[in-house]
Coordinates of C-alpha atoms in Angstrom, one line a residue:
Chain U
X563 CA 89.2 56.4 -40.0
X564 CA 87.9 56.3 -36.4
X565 CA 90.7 57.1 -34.1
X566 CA 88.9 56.2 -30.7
X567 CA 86.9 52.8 -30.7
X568 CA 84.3 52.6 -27.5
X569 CA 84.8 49.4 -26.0
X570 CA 81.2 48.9 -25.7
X571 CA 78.2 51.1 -27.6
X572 CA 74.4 50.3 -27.8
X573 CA 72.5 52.5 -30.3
X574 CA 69.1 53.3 -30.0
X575 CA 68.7 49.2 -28.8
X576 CA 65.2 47.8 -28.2
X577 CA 64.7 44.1 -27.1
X578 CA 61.2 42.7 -27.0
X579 CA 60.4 39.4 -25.9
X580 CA 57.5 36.9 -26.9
X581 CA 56.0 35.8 -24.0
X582 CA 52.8 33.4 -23.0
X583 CA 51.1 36.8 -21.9
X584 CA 52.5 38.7 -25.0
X585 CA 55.5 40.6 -26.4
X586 CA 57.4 42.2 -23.5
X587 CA 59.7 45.1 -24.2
X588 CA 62.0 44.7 -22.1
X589 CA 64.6 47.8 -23.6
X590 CA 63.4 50.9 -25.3
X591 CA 65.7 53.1 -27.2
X592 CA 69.1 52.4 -25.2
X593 CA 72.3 54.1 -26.3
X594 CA 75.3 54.0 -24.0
X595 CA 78.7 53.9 -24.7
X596 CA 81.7 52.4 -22.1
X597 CA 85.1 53.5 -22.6
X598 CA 88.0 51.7 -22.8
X599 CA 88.9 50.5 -19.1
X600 CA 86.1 52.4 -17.4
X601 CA 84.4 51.2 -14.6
X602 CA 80.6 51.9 -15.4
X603 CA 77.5 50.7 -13.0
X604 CA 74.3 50.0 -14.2
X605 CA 71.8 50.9 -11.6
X606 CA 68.2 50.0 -12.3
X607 CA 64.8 48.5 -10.1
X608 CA 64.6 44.4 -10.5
X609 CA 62.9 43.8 -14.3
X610 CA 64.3 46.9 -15.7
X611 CA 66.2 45.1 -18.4
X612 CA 69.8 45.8 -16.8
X613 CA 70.7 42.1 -17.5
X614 CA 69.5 42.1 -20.9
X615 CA 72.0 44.6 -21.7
X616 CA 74.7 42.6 -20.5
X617 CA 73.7 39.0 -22.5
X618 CA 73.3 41.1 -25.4
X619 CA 77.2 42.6 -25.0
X620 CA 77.7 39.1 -24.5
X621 CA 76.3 38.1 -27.9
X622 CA 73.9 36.0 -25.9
X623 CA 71.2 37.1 -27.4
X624 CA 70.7 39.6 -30.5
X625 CA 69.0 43.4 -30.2
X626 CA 65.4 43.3 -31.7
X627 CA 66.4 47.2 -32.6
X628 CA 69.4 49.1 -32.3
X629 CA 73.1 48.0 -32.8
X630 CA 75.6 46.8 -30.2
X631 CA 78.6 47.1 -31.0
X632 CA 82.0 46.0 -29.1
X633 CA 85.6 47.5 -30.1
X634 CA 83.6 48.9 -32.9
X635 CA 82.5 45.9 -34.3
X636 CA 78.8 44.8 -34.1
X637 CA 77.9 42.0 -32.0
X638 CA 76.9 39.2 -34.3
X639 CA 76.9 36.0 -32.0
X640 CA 78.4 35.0 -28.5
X641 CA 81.9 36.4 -28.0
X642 CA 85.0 34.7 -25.6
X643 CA 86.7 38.3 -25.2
X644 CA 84.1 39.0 -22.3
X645 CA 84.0 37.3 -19.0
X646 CA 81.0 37.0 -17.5
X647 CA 80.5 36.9 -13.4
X648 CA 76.5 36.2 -12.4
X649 CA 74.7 37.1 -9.4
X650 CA 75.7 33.0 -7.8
X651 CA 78.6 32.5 -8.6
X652 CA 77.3 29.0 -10.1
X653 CA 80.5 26.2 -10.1
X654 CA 80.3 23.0 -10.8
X655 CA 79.9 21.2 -7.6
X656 CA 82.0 18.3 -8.4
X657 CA 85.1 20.5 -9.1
X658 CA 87.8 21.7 -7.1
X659 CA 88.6 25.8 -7.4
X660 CA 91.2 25.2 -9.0
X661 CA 89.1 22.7 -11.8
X662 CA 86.7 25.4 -11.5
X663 CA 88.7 28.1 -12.6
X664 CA 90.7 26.4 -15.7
X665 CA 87.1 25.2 -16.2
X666 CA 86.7 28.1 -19.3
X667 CA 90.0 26.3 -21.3
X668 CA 88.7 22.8 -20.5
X669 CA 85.6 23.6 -22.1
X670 CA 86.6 25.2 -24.8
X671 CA 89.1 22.8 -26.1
X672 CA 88.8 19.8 -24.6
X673 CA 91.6 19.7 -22.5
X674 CA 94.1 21.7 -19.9
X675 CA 97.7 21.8 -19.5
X676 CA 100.2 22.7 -17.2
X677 CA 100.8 26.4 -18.4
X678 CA 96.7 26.7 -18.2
X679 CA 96.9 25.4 -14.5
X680 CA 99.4 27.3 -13.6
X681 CA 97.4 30.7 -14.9
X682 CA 94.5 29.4 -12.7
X683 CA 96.5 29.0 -9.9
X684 CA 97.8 32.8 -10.1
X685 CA 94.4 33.9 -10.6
X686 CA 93.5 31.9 -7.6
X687 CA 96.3 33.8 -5.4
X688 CA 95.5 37.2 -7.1
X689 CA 92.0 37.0 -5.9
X690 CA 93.2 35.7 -2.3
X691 CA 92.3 31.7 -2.4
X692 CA 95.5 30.5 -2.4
X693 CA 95.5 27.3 -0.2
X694 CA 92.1 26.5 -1.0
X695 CA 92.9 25.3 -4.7
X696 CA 92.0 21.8 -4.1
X697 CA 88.7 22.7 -2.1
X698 CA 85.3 21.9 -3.3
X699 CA 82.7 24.6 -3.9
X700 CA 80.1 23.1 -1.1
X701 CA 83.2 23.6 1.2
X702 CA 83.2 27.4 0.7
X703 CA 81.4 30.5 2.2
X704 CA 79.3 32.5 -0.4
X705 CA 81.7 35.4 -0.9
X706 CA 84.2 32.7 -1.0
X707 CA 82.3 30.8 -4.1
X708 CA 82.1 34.1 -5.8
X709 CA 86.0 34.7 -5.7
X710 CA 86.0 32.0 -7.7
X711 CA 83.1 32.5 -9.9
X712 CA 85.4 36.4 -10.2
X713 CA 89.1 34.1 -11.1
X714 CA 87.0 32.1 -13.3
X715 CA 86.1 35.4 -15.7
X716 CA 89.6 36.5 -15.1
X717 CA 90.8 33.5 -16.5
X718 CA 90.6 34.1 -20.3
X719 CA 92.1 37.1 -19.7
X720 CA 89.3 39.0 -20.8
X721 CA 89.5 43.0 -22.1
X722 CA 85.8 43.0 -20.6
X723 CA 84.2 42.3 -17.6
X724 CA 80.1 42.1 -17.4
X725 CA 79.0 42.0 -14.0
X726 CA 75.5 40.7 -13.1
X727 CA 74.6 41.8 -9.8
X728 CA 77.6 39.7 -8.4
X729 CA 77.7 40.8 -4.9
X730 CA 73.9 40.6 -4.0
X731 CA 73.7 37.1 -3.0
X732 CA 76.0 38.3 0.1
X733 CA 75.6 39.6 3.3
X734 CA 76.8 43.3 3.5
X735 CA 80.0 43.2 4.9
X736 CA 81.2 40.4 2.9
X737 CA 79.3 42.7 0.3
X738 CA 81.9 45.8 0.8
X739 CA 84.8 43.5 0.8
X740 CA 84.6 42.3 -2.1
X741 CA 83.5 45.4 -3.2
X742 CA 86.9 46.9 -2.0
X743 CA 88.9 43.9 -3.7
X744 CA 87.2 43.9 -6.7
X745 CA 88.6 47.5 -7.4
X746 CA 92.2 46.4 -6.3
X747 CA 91.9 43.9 -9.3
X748 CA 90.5 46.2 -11.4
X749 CA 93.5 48.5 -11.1
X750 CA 95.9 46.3 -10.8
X751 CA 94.8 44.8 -14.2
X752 CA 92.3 47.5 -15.9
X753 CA 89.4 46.1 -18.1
X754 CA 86.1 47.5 -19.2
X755 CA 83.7 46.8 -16.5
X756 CA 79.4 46.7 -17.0
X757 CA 78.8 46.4 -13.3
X758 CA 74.7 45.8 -13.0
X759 CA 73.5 46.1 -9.5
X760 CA 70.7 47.4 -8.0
X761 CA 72.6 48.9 -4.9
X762 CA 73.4 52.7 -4.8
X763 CA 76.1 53.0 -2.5
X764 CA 77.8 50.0 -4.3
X765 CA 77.3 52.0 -7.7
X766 CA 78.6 54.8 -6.4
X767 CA 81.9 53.7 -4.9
X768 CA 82.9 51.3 -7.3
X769 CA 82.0 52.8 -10.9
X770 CA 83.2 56.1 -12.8
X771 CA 79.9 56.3 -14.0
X772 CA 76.5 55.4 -13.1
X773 CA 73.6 54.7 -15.6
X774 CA 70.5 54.7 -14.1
X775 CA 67.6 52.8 -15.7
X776 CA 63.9 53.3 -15.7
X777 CA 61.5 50.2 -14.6
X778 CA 59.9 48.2 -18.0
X779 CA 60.3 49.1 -20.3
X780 CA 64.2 49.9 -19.7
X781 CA 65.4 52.9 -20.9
X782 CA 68.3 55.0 -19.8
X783 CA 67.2 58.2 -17.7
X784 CA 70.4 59.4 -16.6
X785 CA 74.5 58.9 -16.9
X786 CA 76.3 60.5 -14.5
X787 CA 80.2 60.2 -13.8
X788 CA 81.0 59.7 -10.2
X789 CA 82.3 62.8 -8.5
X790 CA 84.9 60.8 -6.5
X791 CA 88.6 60.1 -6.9
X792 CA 90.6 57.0 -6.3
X793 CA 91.4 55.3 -4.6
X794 CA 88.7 54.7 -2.3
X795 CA 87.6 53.6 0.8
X796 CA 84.8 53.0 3.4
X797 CA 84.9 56.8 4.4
X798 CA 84.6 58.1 1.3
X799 CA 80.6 57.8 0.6
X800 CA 80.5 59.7 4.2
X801 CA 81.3 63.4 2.8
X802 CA 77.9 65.9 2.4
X803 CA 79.0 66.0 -1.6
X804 CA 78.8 62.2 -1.9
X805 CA 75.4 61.7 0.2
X806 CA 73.6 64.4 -1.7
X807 CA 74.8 62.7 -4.8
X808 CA 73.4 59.2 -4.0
X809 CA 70.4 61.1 -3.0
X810 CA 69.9 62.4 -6.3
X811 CA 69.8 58.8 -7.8
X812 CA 67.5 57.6 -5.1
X813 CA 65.2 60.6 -6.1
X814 CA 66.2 59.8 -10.2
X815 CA 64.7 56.1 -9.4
X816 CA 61.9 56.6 -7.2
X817 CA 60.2 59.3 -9.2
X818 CA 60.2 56.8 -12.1
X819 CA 58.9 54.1 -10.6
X820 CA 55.8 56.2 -9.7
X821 CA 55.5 57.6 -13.3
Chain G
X964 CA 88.1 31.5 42.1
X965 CA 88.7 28.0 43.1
X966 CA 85.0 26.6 41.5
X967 CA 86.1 28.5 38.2
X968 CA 89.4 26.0 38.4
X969 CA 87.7 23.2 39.6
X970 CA 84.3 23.4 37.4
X971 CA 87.0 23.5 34.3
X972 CA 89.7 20.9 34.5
X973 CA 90.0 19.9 30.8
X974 CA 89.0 21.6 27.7
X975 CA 86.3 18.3 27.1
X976 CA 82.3 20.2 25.6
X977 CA 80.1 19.8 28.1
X978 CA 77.3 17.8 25.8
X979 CA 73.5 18.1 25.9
X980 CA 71.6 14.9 27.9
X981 CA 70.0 13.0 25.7
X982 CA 66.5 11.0 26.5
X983 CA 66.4 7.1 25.6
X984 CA 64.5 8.1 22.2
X985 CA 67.1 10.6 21.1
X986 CA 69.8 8.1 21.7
X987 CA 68.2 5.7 19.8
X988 CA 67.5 7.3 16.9
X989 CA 71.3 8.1 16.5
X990 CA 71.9 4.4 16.3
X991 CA 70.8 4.1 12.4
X992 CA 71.3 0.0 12.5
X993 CA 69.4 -0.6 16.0
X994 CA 66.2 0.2 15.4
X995 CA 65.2 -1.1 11.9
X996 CA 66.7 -4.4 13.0
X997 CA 64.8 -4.1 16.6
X998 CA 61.4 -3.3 14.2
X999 CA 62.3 -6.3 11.9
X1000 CA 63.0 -9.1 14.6
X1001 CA 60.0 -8.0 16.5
X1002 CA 57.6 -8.4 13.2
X1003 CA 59.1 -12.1 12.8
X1004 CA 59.0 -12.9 16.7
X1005 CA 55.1 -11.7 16.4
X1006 CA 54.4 -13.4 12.7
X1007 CA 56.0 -16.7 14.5
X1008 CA 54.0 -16.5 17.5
X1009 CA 50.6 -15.2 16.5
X1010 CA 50.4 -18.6 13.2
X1011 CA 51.4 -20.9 16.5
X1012 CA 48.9 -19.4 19.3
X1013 CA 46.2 -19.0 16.6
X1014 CA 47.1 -22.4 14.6
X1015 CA 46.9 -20.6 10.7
X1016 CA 47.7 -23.3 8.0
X1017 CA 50.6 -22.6 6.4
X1018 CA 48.7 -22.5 3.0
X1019 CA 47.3 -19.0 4.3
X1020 CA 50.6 -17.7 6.4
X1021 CA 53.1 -19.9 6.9
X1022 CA 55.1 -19.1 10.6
X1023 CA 59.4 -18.1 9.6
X1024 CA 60.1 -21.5 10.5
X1025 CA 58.2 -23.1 8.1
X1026 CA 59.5 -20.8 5.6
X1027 CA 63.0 -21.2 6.6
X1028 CA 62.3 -25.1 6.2
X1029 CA 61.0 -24.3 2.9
X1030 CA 64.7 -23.0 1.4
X1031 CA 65.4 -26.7 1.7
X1032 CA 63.0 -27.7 -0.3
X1033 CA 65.6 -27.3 -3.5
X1034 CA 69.4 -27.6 -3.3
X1035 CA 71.8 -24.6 -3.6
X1036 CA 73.0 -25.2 -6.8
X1037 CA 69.1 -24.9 -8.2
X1038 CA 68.6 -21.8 -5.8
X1039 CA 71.5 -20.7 -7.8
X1040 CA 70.1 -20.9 -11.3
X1041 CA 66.4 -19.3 -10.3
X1042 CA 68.3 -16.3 -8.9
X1043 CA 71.1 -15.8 -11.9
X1044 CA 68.2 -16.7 -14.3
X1045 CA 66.3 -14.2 -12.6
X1046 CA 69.5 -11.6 -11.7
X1047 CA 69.9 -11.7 -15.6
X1048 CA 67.1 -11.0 -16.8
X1049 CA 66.2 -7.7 -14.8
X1050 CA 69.7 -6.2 -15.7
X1051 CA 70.0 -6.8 -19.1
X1052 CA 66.7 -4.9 -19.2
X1053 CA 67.9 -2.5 -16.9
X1054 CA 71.5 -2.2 -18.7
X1055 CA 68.7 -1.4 -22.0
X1056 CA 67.0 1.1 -20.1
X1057 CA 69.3 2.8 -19.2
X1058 CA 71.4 3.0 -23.4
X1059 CA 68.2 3.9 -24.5
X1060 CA 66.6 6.4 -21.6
X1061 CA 70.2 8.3 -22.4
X1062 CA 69.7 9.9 -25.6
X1063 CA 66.1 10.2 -25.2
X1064 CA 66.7 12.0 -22.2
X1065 CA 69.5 13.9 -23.8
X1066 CA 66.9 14.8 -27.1
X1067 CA 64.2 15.7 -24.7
X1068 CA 66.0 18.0 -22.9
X1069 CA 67.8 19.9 -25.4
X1070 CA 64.9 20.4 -28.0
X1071 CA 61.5 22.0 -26.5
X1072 CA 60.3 20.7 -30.2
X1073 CA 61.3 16.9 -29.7
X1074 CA 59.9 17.1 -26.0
X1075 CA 56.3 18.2 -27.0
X1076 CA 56.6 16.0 -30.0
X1077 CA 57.7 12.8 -28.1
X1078 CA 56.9 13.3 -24.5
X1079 CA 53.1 12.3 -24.9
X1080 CA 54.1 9.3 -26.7
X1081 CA 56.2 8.6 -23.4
X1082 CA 53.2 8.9 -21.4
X1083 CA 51.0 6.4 -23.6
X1084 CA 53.7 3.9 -23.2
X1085 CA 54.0 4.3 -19.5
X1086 CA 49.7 3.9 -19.6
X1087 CA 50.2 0.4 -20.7
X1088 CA 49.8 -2.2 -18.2
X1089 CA 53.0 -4.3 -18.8
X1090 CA 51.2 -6.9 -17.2
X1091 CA 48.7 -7.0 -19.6
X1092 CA 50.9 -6.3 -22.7
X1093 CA 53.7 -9.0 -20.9
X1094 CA 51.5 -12.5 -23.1
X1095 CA 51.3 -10.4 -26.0
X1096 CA 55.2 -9.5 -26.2
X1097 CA 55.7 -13.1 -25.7
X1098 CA 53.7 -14.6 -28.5
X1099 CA 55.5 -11.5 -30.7
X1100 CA 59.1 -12.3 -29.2
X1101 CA 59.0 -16.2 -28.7
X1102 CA 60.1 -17.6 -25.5
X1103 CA 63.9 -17.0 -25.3
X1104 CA 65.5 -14.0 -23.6
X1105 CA 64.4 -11.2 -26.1
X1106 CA 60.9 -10.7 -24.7
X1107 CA 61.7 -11.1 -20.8
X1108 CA 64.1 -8.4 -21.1
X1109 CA 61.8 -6.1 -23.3
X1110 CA 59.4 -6.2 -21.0
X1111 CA 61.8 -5.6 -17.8
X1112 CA 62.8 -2.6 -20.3
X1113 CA 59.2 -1.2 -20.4
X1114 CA 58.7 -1.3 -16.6
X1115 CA 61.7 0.4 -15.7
X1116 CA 62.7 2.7 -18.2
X1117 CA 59.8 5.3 -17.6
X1118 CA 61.0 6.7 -14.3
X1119 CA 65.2 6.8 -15.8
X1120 CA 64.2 9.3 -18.5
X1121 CA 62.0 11.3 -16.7
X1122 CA 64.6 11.5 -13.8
X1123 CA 67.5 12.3 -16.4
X1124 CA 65.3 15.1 -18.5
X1125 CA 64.4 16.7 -15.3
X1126 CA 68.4 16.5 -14.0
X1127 CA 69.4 17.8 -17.4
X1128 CA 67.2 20.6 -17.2
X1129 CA 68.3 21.4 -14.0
X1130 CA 71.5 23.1 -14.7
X1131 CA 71.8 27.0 -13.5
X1132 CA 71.1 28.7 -16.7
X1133 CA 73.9 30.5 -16.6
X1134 CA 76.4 27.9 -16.8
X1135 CA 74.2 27.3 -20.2
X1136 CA 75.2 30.3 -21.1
X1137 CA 78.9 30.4 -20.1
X1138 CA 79.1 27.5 -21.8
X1139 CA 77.7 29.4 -25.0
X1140 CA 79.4 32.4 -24.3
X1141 CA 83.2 29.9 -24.5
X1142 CA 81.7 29.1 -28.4
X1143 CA 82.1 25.1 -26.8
X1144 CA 81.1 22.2 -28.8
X1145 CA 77.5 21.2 -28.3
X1146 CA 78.7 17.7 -27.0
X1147 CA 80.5 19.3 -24.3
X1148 CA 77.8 21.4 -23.0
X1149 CA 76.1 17.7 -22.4
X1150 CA 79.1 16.2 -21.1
X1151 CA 80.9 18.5 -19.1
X1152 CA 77.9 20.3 -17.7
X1153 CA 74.7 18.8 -18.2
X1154 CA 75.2 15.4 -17.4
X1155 CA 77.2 15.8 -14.4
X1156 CA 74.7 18.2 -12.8
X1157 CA 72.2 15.8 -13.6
X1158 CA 74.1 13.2 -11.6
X1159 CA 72.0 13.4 -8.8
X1160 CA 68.6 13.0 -10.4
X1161 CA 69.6 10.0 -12.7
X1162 CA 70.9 8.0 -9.4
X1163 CA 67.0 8.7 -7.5
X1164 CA 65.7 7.5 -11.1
X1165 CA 68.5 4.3 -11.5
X1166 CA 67.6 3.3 -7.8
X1167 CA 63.6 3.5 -8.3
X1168 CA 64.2 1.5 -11.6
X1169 CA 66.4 -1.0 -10.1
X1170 CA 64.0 -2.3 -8.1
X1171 CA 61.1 -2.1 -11.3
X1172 CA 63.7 -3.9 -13.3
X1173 CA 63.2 -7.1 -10.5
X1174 CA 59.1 -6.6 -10.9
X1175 CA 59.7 -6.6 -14.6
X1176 CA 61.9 -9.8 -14.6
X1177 CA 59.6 -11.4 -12.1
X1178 CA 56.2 -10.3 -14.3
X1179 CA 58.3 -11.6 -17.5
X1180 CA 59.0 -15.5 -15.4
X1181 CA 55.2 -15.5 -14.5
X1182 CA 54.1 -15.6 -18.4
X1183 CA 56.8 -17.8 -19.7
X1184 CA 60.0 -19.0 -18.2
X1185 CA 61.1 -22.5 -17.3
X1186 CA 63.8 -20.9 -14.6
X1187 CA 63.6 -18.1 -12.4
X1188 CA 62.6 -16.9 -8.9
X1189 CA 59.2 -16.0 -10.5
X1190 CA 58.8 -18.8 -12.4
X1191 CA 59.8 -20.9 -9.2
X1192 CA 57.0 -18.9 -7.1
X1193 CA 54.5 -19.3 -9.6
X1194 CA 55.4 -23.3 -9.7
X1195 CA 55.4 -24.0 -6.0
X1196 CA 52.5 -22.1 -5.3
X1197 CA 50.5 -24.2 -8.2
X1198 CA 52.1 -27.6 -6.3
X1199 CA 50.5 -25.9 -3.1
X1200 CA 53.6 -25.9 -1.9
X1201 CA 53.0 -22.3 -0.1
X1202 CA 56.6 -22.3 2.1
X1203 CA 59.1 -23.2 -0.3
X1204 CA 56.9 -20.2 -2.4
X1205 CA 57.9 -17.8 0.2
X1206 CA 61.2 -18.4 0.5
X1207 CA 61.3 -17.7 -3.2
X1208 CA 59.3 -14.3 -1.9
X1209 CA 62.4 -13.7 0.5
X1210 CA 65.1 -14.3 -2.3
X1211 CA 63.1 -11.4 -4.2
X1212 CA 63.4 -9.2 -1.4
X1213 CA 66.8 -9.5 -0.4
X1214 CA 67.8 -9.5 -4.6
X1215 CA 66.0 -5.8 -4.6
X1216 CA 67.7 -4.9 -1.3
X1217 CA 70.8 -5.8 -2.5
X1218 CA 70.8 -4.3 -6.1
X1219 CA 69.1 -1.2 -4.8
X1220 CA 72.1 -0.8 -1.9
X1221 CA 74.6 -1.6 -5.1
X1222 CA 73.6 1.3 -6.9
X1223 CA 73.1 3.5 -3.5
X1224 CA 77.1 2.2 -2.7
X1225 CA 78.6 3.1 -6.4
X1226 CA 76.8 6.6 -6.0
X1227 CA 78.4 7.2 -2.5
X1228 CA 82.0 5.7 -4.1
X1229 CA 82.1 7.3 -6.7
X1230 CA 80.0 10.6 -6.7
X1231 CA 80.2 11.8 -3.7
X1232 CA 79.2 15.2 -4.1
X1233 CA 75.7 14.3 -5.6
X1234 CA 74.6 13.1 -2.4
X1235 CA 72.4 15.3 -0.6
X1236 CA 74.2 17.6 2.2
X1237 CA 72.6 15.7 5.0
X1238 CA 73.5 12.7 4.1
X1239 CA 77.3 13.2 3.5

């Protein structure tokens, strides 16, 4: 009997798609495992597969190779344990934050009550909206939209988190911010986080571990754990340790996307 | 120290000028109005100075003259017989563009199966087809409201696949990632993010529905603004023709701002930014 169940392995996963110009292979060989409640980024060039990896933790779509497998089970079909935040954070217009937020519950079974409201509404307050629970989305600045899009995942409850690039539609100090915020959540209530991005600082002080992904077909080339403690703050990419580390990724990535 | 004081006495913005045209074209009822009442000023003058009969133009007088030419309560029955007609076919194009729309856009197998077919249909003059329909569909209501159907159901399920088709993909996939009923999917996402798109295609169609109803009265109908037009102008009685003209107008006008008026009511967020 297995004693310690990865939250989230792939093994040896490939994922080819048929497309008008032929089959495209978008992952190659991929095996990765997340432990339970770390914080790992997955840092990759655009078209590099890292948001494959993510649909197919999901159970969005199924490996052509290769097993995933999540809490040691295999990923048969789409799965409500994960929450998922995308790169916009993509509410329904017509919806207050609030509405927005519950939305999860109200589409899954028809319906909200009051407890589910009142969830949404701490969610709301833990990610720093309170007051705006009756605002529409239109009314709200990007990094604003994506606190929301962020309670919404919360919502379930999830035990994982897949991140899809969620801060890039941002300008860069609303970027760090949330950056900054999104860790306070994260300790304050610890989940399994796939954090894709294509950002090295970002990777580097947010996640214990950075996977760095090679350009089509997407393949892991390197997993390194982040040689930082927490917590963390704006100074603490600024030591010679830390810049010669994200140096080492820049070089990991360049060098393969000229080979 | 004193100019500083004096320059600032209240906290009122000091605004931009603005030239004559700028002005104007923040006044949106002004100058449409202005545009209209000049064409009719012109339209009355130039048939006086130039003597046209009113067989070719008749001046706005003569037509006004010509809404006397019948009493209200027949005025009455041309426009309900008419009004009727081009919503029932409307109120039919719209049930029936729904779950087309809805089959189109969730089934890339039904769309190339079916969407050519949709095309074809839309080739067909329903002009020309209009005598045929009636000979297959008698004279009553049936055939006046299937062919107000065909001329305005086209642009409703083309604007509703598109809309349903515009949803972010990912909420498609949130929405399969929850393990959510199908019908949900349609009616809590993909239907209200179509909102938008299926009010552009109910306004363009409202106004086809009144062409369809009017094309319908000009092959068989015994009442009707169309029927009425086509009468009068067969009598050679050209004014009383174009007040009939006029009623048609102001009938697509008025539907048209309807269903403008129960999208700004009621879904206020579909409206464009700009327009809010």
């Amino acid at each position: 009997m297995a004693l310690v169940k990865d939250a989230i392995s792939f093994e040896g996963v490939g994922q080819t798609f048929l497309t008008d110009a032929g089959p495209l292979i978008a992952l190659k060989g991929v095996s990765l495992t997340l432990d339970q409640h770390e914080f790992v980024a997955v840092l990759g060039p655009s078209g590099c597969g890292k948001s494959t990896l993510l649909r197919l933790t999901a159970g969005l779509m199924m490996p052509t190779q290769g097993r995933v497998s999540v809490f040691g089970k295999p990923v048969d079909g789409p799965r409500d344990d994960v929450g998922i935040v995308f790169q916009n954070a993509t509410l329904l217009p017509w919806a207050n934050v609030e509405d927005n937020v519950v939305f999860p519950a109200k589409h899954m079974r028809g319906r909200v009550d009051d407890k589910d409201r009142d969830q949404a509404r701490r969610i709301i307050a833990t990610v720093g909206l309170e007051g705006f629970e009756k605002r529409l989305p239109g009314e709200l600045s990007g990094g604003m939209q994506q606190r929301v899009g962020i309670a919404r995942a919360l919502f379930l409850n999830p035990d994982i988190l897949l991140m899809d690039e969620p801060f890039s539609a941002l300008d860069a100090l609303t970027r760090d911010a949330m950056g900054f915020e999104l860790l306070r959540l994260w300790q304050a209530s610890p989940k399994t986080v796939m954090f894709i991005t294509h950002s090295i600082p970002e990777a580097v002080l947010l996640a214990d571990r950075v996977v760095v992904m090679s350009a089509r077909p997407g393949g892991v080339i390197a997993d390194l754990p982040v040689p930082l403690g927490r917590p963390r703050d704006e100074t603490s990419l600024r030591t010679a340790e830390m810049q010669d580390y994200m140096a080492h990724l820049r070089g990991l990535l360049i060098h393969k996307e000229i080979a | 120290m004193s100019a500083e004081t004096e320059a600032a006495p209240q906290d009122r913005p000091v605004l931009p000028r603005q030239s004559l045209s700028e002005r104007l074209v923040r006044m949106p009822v002004v100058l449409p109005l202005f545009t209209f009442l000049s064409v009719l000023v012109l339209w009355e003058v130039g048939t006086r100075v130039f003597a046209v009969p009113s067989y070719i133009l008749p001046a706005p007088s003569r037509i006004a003259t010509g809404f006397g030419a019948v009493d209200l309560p027949r005025w009455i029955a041309h426009i309900w017989a008419t009004l009727r007609v081009a919503l029932m076919g409307y109120g039919a194009a719209i049930l029936i563009s729904l779950p087309i729309a809805i089959g189109l856009a969730k089934s890339k197998l039904l769309s190339r199966a079916l969407y050519p077919l949709l095309v074809v249909i839309q080739s067909v003059p329903v002009v020309a087809v209009a005598p045929i329909i009636i000979v297959v569909l008698g004279t009553n209501d049936a055939p006046r409201v299937v062919i107000t159907f065909m001329i305005s159901f086209f642009p409703l399920v083309v604007s509703m696949t598109t809309g349903l088709m515009a949803t972010p993909p990912e909420l498609i996939e949130l929405s399969r990632s929850l393990r959510a009923p199908q019908h949900r999917e349609i009616t809590q996402i993909r239907l209200p993010y179509a909102t938008p798109y299926i009010f552009s295609g109910l306004k363009i169609s409202i106004t086809l529905a009144v062409i369809g109803a009017v094309v319908s009265e000009f092959v068989a109908a015994e009442k009707g603004i169309g029927y009425f037009i086509q009468f009068s102008t067969s009598m050679f009685k050209l004014p009383q023709a174009w007040a009939g003209l006029a009623i048609l107008v102001a009938m697509s006008l008025v539907l048209f701002q309807s269903v403008s008026l129960i999208q700004r009511l009621f879904f206020p967020w579909s409206l464009p930014k700009a327009t809010k």
